[in-house]
């Protein structure tokens, strides 16, 4: 049996299924592009009853595509340890793992070796645990003396891994052109030596696109390399390493509708081959022997396996490859068009409420993916998000979204001003150094966006039905209190 036939003909009859759903037809303009697990799930409301859950926190972790779940379920009975196993399941799993690597390479446009150069010069796909893990791997592989350039607007996964290197943090630009100017100024004034620029493709806070190709051109003109944090970009928009001319990209499976514990670092192989393995152990080593003096002599792999020590997460890698195939087959033109329509629907609804301030770095007309963060006048954002969940069955995110410097810049906060991810430290009506984030993707129906806008409108105009309290760092409804409307404006209660 070939690997490709696992999901087509070898699926056990008792595998978890998806109610026979298939990708939705093109002639249903208001339908999700692809079905996801959890569609139709009902959740309890704090005051009683239940409602269909509106999952609008895709930017944190996206639900699994039904297609991905079907493929993983079909393969799971055939799971075996990869590489060097003589048994059928081990060989099948090895083929599946390496074919998944090839699928991901095609999905992100990995470059082949240049004509006349060894095959090992081709771009590599290294399977990791996440975007954070990928960027920490790259940080560990940088040549000595590398200077890293990063904007303060980055997610902490991109901002923090470079602590063992000289890092130059650039301020928050207010236009894409200014971002390019700031990087060029920094590169021109920096000392010579190996250099790396790290930048996001789409902000996890504002959703705004960054000028990646322009930043790459400036970086290369000044002898720097560039790594793209594509975690928020690859689920929504096609990404091609060659077209963008970046050296590496990093992303996570759980953002790409494949939440099975794997991530990807893809790109140039030379620094990765020259570096010590990210983890030392089996799989990363080609040969281990004892020398005459009793010391160990190790010959390390030169392929991606050099940084994949231990038993690989085959299911995680396969799930990412499955998501790549599903999104490619659905067509990014269709995905982009539908998400643009949903984004317009969402933003028009919020724009009708003067109490709502949508956060933006590049301005209201800047193109973006389906990620919107906002604050509401008179509300603590943690209280607002809690009311959306408890009273309306809508799941969003509140806090600083692991991008503290960016949120401080957008909210006009001082560095010393207290604020913590998800902690509702401010009382109702007081200023809170956090925001609410709503995000969506290929599995989001129109109705969930409409429900969200209606719920925001009701909370802004009428207040919450329940009282809320802080419990273990989270804002929770006080269900023991008599249901009543509490307008969280100025800390006063409306009877």
Coordinates of C-alpha atoms in Angstrom, one line a residue:
X1 CA 0.0 0.0 0.0
X2 CA 1.3 3.4 -0.9
X3 CA 1.4 6.3 1.5
X4 CA -1.0 8.3 -0.7
X5 CA -3.6 5.6 -0.4
X6 CA -3.8 5.7 3.4
X7 CA -6.5 8.4 3.5
X8 CA -8.2 7.2 0.3
X9 CA -8.7 3.5 0.8
X10 CA -7.2 2.3 4.1
X11 CA -9.3 4.4 6.5
X12 CA -10.6 2.0 9.2
X13 CA -14.4 2.0 9.4
X14 CA -14.4 3.1 13.0
X15 CA -12.2 6.2 12.4
X16 CA -13.7 9.5 13.7
X17 CA -15.6 11.1 10.8
X18 CA -16.9 14.6 9.9
X19 CA -20.6 13.8 9.2
X20 CA -19.8 13.1 5.6
X21 CA -19.0 16.8 5.0
X22 CA -16.9 17.7 2.0
X23 CA -15.4 21.0 0.9
X24 CA -18.3 23.4 0.3
X25 CA -19.3 24.4 -3.2
X26 CA -18.1 27.6 -4.9
X27 CA -21.7 28.7 -5.5
X28 CA -22.4 29.2 -1.8
X29 CA -20.9 32.7 -1.3
X30 CA -21.8 33.1 2.4
X31 CA -20.5 29.6 3.4
X32 CA -17.2 28.9 5.0
X33 CA -14.5 27.9 2.5
X34 CA -13.7 24.7 4.3
X35 CA -15.4 22.8 7.2
X36 CA -13.7 22.7 10.5
X37 CA -14.0 20.5 13.6
X38 CA -16.3 22.1 16.2
X39 CA -18.7 23.6 13.7
X40 CA -22.1 23.5 15.3
X41 CA -20.9 22.9 18.9
X42 CA -23.2 24.3 21.5
X43 CA -22.0 25.8 24.7
X44 CA -23.8 26.8 27.9
X45 CA -24.7 30.5 28.7
X46 CA -24.1 31.7 32.3
X47 CA -27.7 32.7 32.8
X48 CA -29.0 29.4 31.5
X49 CA -29.6 27.7 28.2
X50 CA -27.1 27.1 25.4
X51 CA -26.1 28.5 22.1
X52 CA -24.0 27.6 19.1
X53 CA -20.4 28.5 19.8
X54 CA -18.9 31.3 17.7
X55 CA -15.2 30.6 17.6
X56 CA -13.5 33.9 16.8
X57 CA -10.1 33.3 18.2
X58 CA -8.4 31.9 15.2
X59 CA -5.3 34.0 15.7
X60 CA -4.5 32.2 18.9
X61 CA -5.2 28.7 17.6
X62 CA -7.3 27.7 14.7
X63 CA -9.7 24.7 14.7
X64 CA -8.6 21.7 12.8
X65 CA -9.9 21.4 9.3
X66 CA -12.2 18.4 8.9
X67 CA -10.0 17.3 6.0
X68 CA -7.0 17.3 8.3
X69 CA -8.8 15.3 11.0
X70 CA -9.9 12.7 8.4
X71 CA -6.4 12.3 7.1
X72 CA -4.9 12.0 10.6
X73 CA -7.6 9.6 11.7
X74 CA -7.0 7.5 8.6
X75 CA -3.2 7.3 9.2
X76 CA -3.3 6.8 13.0
X77 CA -3.7 3.0 13.0
X78 CA -0.7 2.8 10.7
X79 CA 1.6 4.8 12.9
X80 CA 5.1 3.6 13.3
X81 CA 8.5 5.0 14.4
X82 CA 10.2 6.7 11.4
X83 CA 13.6 6.0 9.9
X84 CA 15.5 2.7 9.9
X85 CA 12.6 0.6 11.0
X86 CA 12.3 -2.6 9.0
X87 CA 8.6 -3.1 9.6
X88 CA 5.9 -2.1 7.1
X89 CA 4.3 0.5 9.4
X90 CA 7.7 2.1 10.1
X91 CA 8.5 2.3 6.4
X92 CA 5.1 3.7 5.6
X93 CA 5.4 6.3 8.4
X94 CA 8.9 7.3 7.1
X95 CA 7.6 7.8 3.6
X96 CA 4.7 9.8 5.0
X97 CA 7.0 12.0 7.0
X98 CA 9.4 12.8 4.2
X99 CA 6.5 13.3 1.7
X100 CA 5.0 15.7 4.2
X101 CA 8.3 17.6 4.1
X102 CA 8.1 17.8 0.3
X103 CA 4.5 19.0 0.4
X104 CA 5.3 21.8 2.8
X105 CA 8.3 22.8 0.7
X106 CA 6.0 23.2 -2.4
X107 CA 3.4 25.1 -0.3
X108 CA 5.9 27.8 0.7
X109 CA 7.9 27.8 -2.5
X110 CA 11.2 26.4 -1.2
X111 CA 14.1 27.0 -3.7
X112 CA 16.0 24.2 -5.3
X113 CA 19.8 24.1 -5.3
X114 CA 21.2 26.4 -7.9
X115 CA 22.5 24.8 -11.1
X116 CA 25.9 23.3 -10.6
X117 CA 25.7 23.3 -6.8
X118 CA 25.3 20.3 -4.4
X119 CA 21.7 19.3 -3.7
X120 CA 22.2 20.1 0.0
X121 CA 22.3 23.8 -1.0
X122 CA 18.5 23.6 -1.6
X123 CA 16.2 25.2 0.9
X124 CA 15.4 22.9 3.9
X125 CA 12.2 22.2 5.7
X126 CA 12.8 21.5 9.4
X127 CA 9.9 20.3 11.5
X128 CA 9.7 21.9 14.9
X129 CA 7.2 22.3 17.6
X130 CA 5.9 25.8 16.8
X131 CA 6.8 29.2 15.4
X132 CA 8.5 30.0 18.7
X133 CA 10.5 26.8 18.5
X134 CA 11.5 27.5 14.9
X135 CA 12.8 31.0 15.7
X136 CA 14.7 29.7 18.8
X137 CA 16.3 27.1 16.6
X138 CA 17.4 29.7 14.1
X139 CA 18.7 31.9 16.9
X140 CA 20.8 28.9 18.1
X141 CA 22.1 28.5 14.6
X142 CA 23.3 32.1 14.0
X143 CA 27.0 32.5 13.4
X144 CA 29.0 34.1 16.2
X145 CA 28.8 37.9 16.2
X146 CA 25.5 38.1 14.4
X147 CA 23.5 41.3 15.0
X148 CA 19.8 40.9 14.9
X149 CA 17.3 43.7 13.9
X150 CA 13.7 43.4 15.0
X151 CA 10.9 45.9 15.4
X152 CA 9.3 46.3 18.8
X153 CA 6.0 45.5 17.2
X154 CA 6.8 41.8 16.9
X155 CA 5.1 39.0 18.7
X156 CA 7.3 37.8 21.6
X157 CA 8.1 34.6 19.6
X158 CA 10.0 36.9 17.2
X159 CA 11.1 39.5 19.7
X160 CA 12.7 37.4 22.4
X161 CA 14.7 34.4 21.0
X162 CA 17.8 36.6 20.2
X163 CA 18.9 37.2 23.8
X164 CA 22.3 35.5 23.2
X165 CA 23.0 37.9 20.3
X166 CA 23.4 41.7 19.9
X167 CA 19.9 42.8 19.2
X168 CA 18.8 46.2 17.9
X169 CA 15.2 46.9 18.5
X170 CA 13.6 49.3 16.1
X171 CA 10.6 51.6 17.1
X172 CA 7.0 51.2 16.0
X173 CA 6.7 52.6 12.4
X174 CA 3.4 54.2 11.5
X175 CA 3.5 53.5 7.8
X176 CA 5.0 50.6 5.8
X177 CA 7.4 53.0 4.1
X178 CA 8.6 54.2 7.5
X179 CA 9.3 50.6 8.5
X180 CA 11.6 50.3 5.4
X181 CA 13.3 53.6 6.2
X182 CA 13.9 52.6 9.9
X183 CA 15.5 49.3 8.8
X184 CA 17.7 50.9 6.2
X185 CA 18.9 53.5 8.7
X186 CA 19.7 50.9 11.2
X187 CA 21.6 48.7 8.8
X188 CA 23.6 51.6 7.4
X189 CA 24.8 52.6 10.8
X190 CA 25.5 49.2 12.2
X191 CA 29.0 47.6 12.2
X192 CA 29.9 45.0 9.6
X193 CA 29.4 41.3 10.3
X194 CA 26.6 38.7 10.0
X195 CA 23.2 40.3 10.3
X196 CA 19.7 39.0 10.5
X197 CA 16.4 40.9 10.2
X198 CA 13.3 39.3 11.8
X199 CA 9.8 40.6 10.8
X200 CA 6.2 39.4 10.8
X201 CA 4.2 39.0 7.7
X202 CA 0.9 40.0 9.3
X203 CA 0.5 41.4 12.8
X204 CA -1.1 39.1 15.4
X205 CA -2.6 42.3 17.0
X206 CA -3.8 44.4 14.1
X207 CA -3.8 41.9 11.2
X208 CA -1.9 44.4 9.1
X209 CA 0.4 43.2 6.3
X210 CA 4.0 44.2 6.6
X211 CA 6.1 45.2 3.5
X212 CA 8.1 42.0 3.5
X213 CA 9.5 42.1 0.0
X214 CA 10.6 45.7 0.5
X215 CA 12.3 44.9 3.8
X216 CA 14.0 41.8 2.2
X217 CA 15.4 44.0 -0.6
X218 CA 16.8 46.5 1.9
X219 CA 18.2 43.7 4.1
X220 CA 20.0 42.0 1.2
X221 CA 21.3 45.2 -0.2
X222 CA 23.1 45.8 3.1
X223 CA 24.4 42.2 3.5
X224 CA 21.7 41.0 5.9
X225 CA 19.5 38.0 5.9
X226 CA 15.8 38.0 6.8
X227 CA 13.5 35.6 8.5
X228 CA 9.7 35.9 8.2
X229 CA 7.4 35.1 11.0
X230 CA 4.6 33.8 8.9
X231 CA 2.4 32.4 11.7
X232 CA -0.5 34.8 10.9
X233 CA 0.1 35.0 7.2
X234 CA 0.1 31.4 5.9
X235 CA -3.4 30.5 7.0
X236 CA -4.9 33.5 5.1
X237 CA -2.6 34.3 2.2
X238 CA -0.2 32.5 -0.2
X239 CA 3.4 32.7 0.8
X240 CA 6.3 32.1 -1.5
X241 CA 9.9 32.2 -0.1
X242 CA 11.3 32.9 -3.6
X243 CA 8.9 35.6 -4.6
X244 CA 9.3 37.4 -1.2
X245 CA 13.1 36.8 -1.4
X246 CA 13.3 36.0 2.3
X247 CA 15.9 33.6 3.7
X248 CA 13.7 31.7 6.1
X249 CA 10.1 31.5 7.2
X250 CA 8.6 30.1 10.4
X251 CA 5.1 29.1 11.2
X252 CA 2.9 26.8 13.4
X253 CA 0.6 24.0 12.5
X254 CA -1.9 25.1 15.1
X255 CA -2.4 28.4 13.3
X256 CA -2.7 26.5 10.0
X257 CA -5.8 24.4 11.0
X258 CA -3.5 21.5 12.0
X259 CA -3.2 21.7 15.9
X260 CA -1.1 18.6 16.4
X261 CA 2.0 20.0 18.0
X262 CA 4.3 20.8 15.0
X263 CA 5.8 23.8 13.3
X264 CA 8.1 24.6 10.5
X265 CA 11.3 26.4 9.8
X266 CA 12.0 26.5 6.1
X267 CA 14.7 28.2 4.1
X268 CA 18.4 28.4 3.5
X269 CA 20.5 25.5 4.6
X270 CA 24.0 26.8 5.0
X271 CA 23.8 28.4 8.5
X272 CA 21.7 25.4 9.7
X273 CA 24.3 22.9 8.4
X274 CA 27.2 24.8 10.0
X275 CA 25.5 25.1 13.4
X276 CA 25.6 22.6 16.2
X277 CA 22.4 20.6 16.4
X278 CA 19.5 22.4 18.1
X279 CA 19.1 19.2 20.2
X280 CA 21.7 16.5 20.6
X281 CA 20.5 12.9 20.3
X282 CA 19.3 10.1 18.0
X283 CA 18.4 11.1 14.5
X284 CA 20.6 14.2 14.5
X285 CA 23.7 12.0 14.6
X286 CA 25.0 10.0 11.6
X287 CA 27.8 8.2 13.4
X288 CA 29.0 8.1 17.0
X289 CA 32.3 6.4 18.1
X290 CA 34.9 6.3 20.8
X291 CA 38.2 7.9 20.2
X292 CA 41.5 6.6 21.6
X293 CA 41.4 9.0 24.6
X294 CA 37.9 7.7 25.4
X295 CA 36.0 10.8 24.2
X296 CA 33.0 10.6 21.9
X297 CA 33.4 11.5 18.2
X298 CA 30.1 12.5 16.6
X299 CA 29.4 12.9 12.9
X300 CA 26.2 15.0 12.6
X301 CA 23.6 14.9 9.8
X302 CA 23.8 17.7 7.2
X303 CA 20.1 17.5 6.2
X304 CA 17.1 18.8 8.2
X305 CA 17.5 15.8 10.4
X306 CA 20.5 17.6 12.1
X307 CA 17.9 19.7 14.0
X308 CA 15.2 17.1 14.5
X309 CA 16.8 14.9 17.2
X310 CA 14.5 12.4 18.9
X311 CA 11.4 10.6 17.5
X312 CA 9.7 13.1 15.1
X313 CA 6.1 14.1 15.5
X314 CA 4.9 12.3 12.4
X315 CA 1.3 13.1 12.9
X316 CA 2.1 16.8 13.5
X317 CA 4.1 16.9 10.2
X318 CA 1.4 15.0 8.3
X319 CA -1.3 17.3 9.6
X320 CA 0.5 20.4 8.4
X321 CA 1.0 18.8 5.0
X322 CA -2.7 17.9 4.9
X323 CA -3.7 21.5 5.7
X324 CA -1.3 22.7 3.0
X325 CA -3.0 20.5 0.4
X326 CA -6.5 21.5 1.6
X327 CA -5.8 25.2 1.4
X328 CA -4.1 24.9 -2.0
X329 CA -7.1 22.9 -3.4
X330 CA -9.6 25.3 -2.0
X331 CA -7.7 28.1 -3.7
X332 CA -6.2 31.1 -2.0
X333 CA -8.0 33.5 -4.4
X334 CA -11.3 32.2 -2.9
X335 CA -9.9 32.3 0.6
X336 CA -8.6 35.8 0.4
X337 CA -11.8 37.1 -1.3
X338 CA -14.1 35.6 1.3
X339 CA -12.0 36.7 4.3
X340 CA -11.9 40.2 2.8
X341 CA -15.7 40.3 2.7
X342 CA -16.0 39.0 6.3
X343 CA -13.4 41.6 7.4
X344 CA -15.4 44.4 5.7
X345 CA -18.6 43.2 7.3
X346 CA -16.9 43.2 10.8
X347 CA -15.3 46.6 10.4
X348 CA -18.4 48.3 9.1
X349 CA -20.3 47.0 12.1
X350 CA -17.7 48.2 14.6
X351 CA -17.4 51.6 12.8
X352 CA -21.1 52.3 13.7
X353 CA -20.1 52.3 17.4
X354 CA -18.2 55.5 18.4
X355 CA -17.3 53.9 21.8
X356 CA -15.2 51.3 20.0
X357 CA -11.7 52.1 18.9
X358 CA -10.1 49.7 16.5
X359 CA -6.3 49.5 16.9
X360 CA -4.1 50.1 13.9
X361 CA -0.4 50.8 13.3
X362 CA -0.6 51.7 9.6
X363 CA -4.0 53.4 9.5
X364 CA -7.6 52.3 8.9
X365 CA -7.1 51.7 5.2
X366 CA -4.1 49.4 5.6
X367 CA -4.8 45.9 4.1
X368 CA -4.9 43.1 6.7
X369 CA -5.9 39.5 7.4
X370 CA -8.9 38.6 9.5
X371 CA -7.5 39.9 12.8
X372 CA -9.0 43.0 14.6
X373 CA -8.1 44.3 18.1
X374 CA -10.1 47.0 19.8
X375 CA -10.9 48.7 23.0
X376 CA -14.3 50.0 24.2
X377 CA -14.7 53.3 26.1
X378 CA -15.6 52.7 29.7
X379 CA -14.9 49.0 29.6
X380 CA -12.1 46.8 30.9
X381 CA -11.3 44.6 28.0
X382 CA -11.2 41.4 30.1
X383 CA -14.7 42.2 31.3
X384 CA -15.9 42.8 27.8
X385 CA -14.5 39.5 26.5
X386 CA -16.0 37.6 29.5
X387 CA -19.4 39.1 28.8
X388 CA -19.1 38.1 25.1
X389 CA -18.5 34.5 26.2
X390 CA -20.8 34.2 29.2
X391 CA -23.8 36.0 27.7
X392 CA -23.4 35.4 24.0
X393 CA -21.4 32.2 23.5
X394 CA -18.7 34.0 21.5
X395 CA -15.0 33.2 22.0
X396 CA -12.5 36.0 21.5
X397 CA -9.2 36.9 23.2
X398 CA -8.3 39.7 25.6
X399 CA -5.0 40.8 27.0
X400 CA -1.8 42.0 25.4
X401 CA -1.5 39.1 22.9
X402 CA 2.2 38.3 23.7
X403 CA 3.0 41.6 22.0
X404 CA 3.4 43.9 25.0
X405 CA 5.5 46.7 23.4
X406 CA 3.2 46.9 20.4
X407 CA 0.0 47.2 22.6
X408 CA 1.7 49.8 24.8
X409 CA 2.5 51.8 21.6
X410 CA -1.1 51.5 20.3
X411 CA -2.7 52.3 23.6
X412 CA -0.4 55.2 24.4
X413 CA 0.8 53.6 27.6
X414 CA 4.0 54.3 29.5
X415 CA 6.5 51.4 29.9
X416 CA 6.0 51.4 33.6
X417 CA 2.2 51.3 33.5
X418 CA 1.0 48.0 34.8
X419 CA -0.5 45.5 32.4
X420 CA -0.5 41.8 32.0
X421 CA -1.8 39.3 29.5
X422 CA -5.4 38.4 30.3
X423 CA -5.3 39.9 33.8
X424 CA -8.4 42.2 34.5
X425 CA -6.5 44.3 37.0
X426 CA -8.6 47.4 36.4
X427 CA -12.1 47.8 37.9
X428 CA -15.1 48.3 35.7
X429 CA -15.0 51.8 34.2
X430 CA -11.2 52.2 34.9
X431 CA -8.5 52.3 32.2
X432 CA -7.2 48.8 31.4
X433 CA -4.0 48.1 29.6
X434 CA -5.4 45.4 27.4
X435 CA -7.6 45.0 24.4
X436 CA -10.1 42.6 22.8
X437 CA -9.1 40.6 19.7
X438 CA -11.5 39.0 17.3
X439 CA -10.1 36.8 14.5
X440 CA -11.5 34.4 11.9
X441 CA -10.6 32.1 9.0
X442 CA -11.7 29.6 6.5
X443 CA -14.2 27.9 8.8
X444 CA -16.1 31.1 9.9
X445 CA -19.7 31.5 8.8
X446 CA -21.2 34.9 8.2
X447 CA -23.6 34.4 11.0
X448 CA -20.8 34.3 13.6
X449 CA -19.5 37.7 12.4
X450 CA -23.1 39.1 12.5
X451 CA -23.7 37.7 16.0
X452 CA -20.4 39.2 17.2
X453 CA -21.3 42.7 15.9
X454 CA -24.8 42.5 17.4
X455 CA -23.3 41.4 20.8
X456 CA -20.8 44.2 20.8
X457 CA -23.6 46.7 20.0
X458 CA -25.8 45.3 22.8
X459 CA -23.0 45.4 25.4
X460 CA -21.9 48.9 24.4
X461 CA -25.5 50.3 24.4
X462 CA -27.2 48.3 27.2
X463 CA -24.4 46.9 29.3
X464 CA -23.9 43.4 30.6
X465 CA -26.8 41.4 32.1
X466 CA -24.6 39.9 34.8
X467 CA -22.0 41.1 37.3
X468 CA -18.4 39.9 36.9
X469 CA -15.6 39.3 39.4
X470 CA -11.9 38.4 39.1
X471 CA -11.1 34.8 39.9
X472 CA -7.6 33.3 39.6
X473 CA -6.6 36.1 37.2
X474 CA -9.6 35.8 35.0
X475 CA -12.9 37.7 34.8
X476 CA -15.8 35.4 35.4
X477 CA -19.6 35.9 35.6
X478 CA -21.1 36.1 39.1
X479 CA -24.0 33.7 38.3
X480 CA -25.2 33.8 41.9
X481 CA -26.1 37.5 41.5
X482 CA -29.6 38.4 40.3
X483 CA -29.6 39.0 36.6
X484 CA -29.6 42.7 35.9
X485 CA -28.0 45.0 33.4
X486 CA -24.8 46.5 34.5
X487 CA -23.5 49.4 32.4
X488 CA -19.8 49.4 32.9
X489 CA -19.3 53.1 32.3
X490 CA -17.7 55.1 34.9
X491 CA -17.9 52.3 37.3
X492 CA -21.6 53.0 37.9
X493 CA -24.5 50.5 37.9
X494 CA -27.6 51.1 35.9
X495 CA -30.8 49.7 37.5

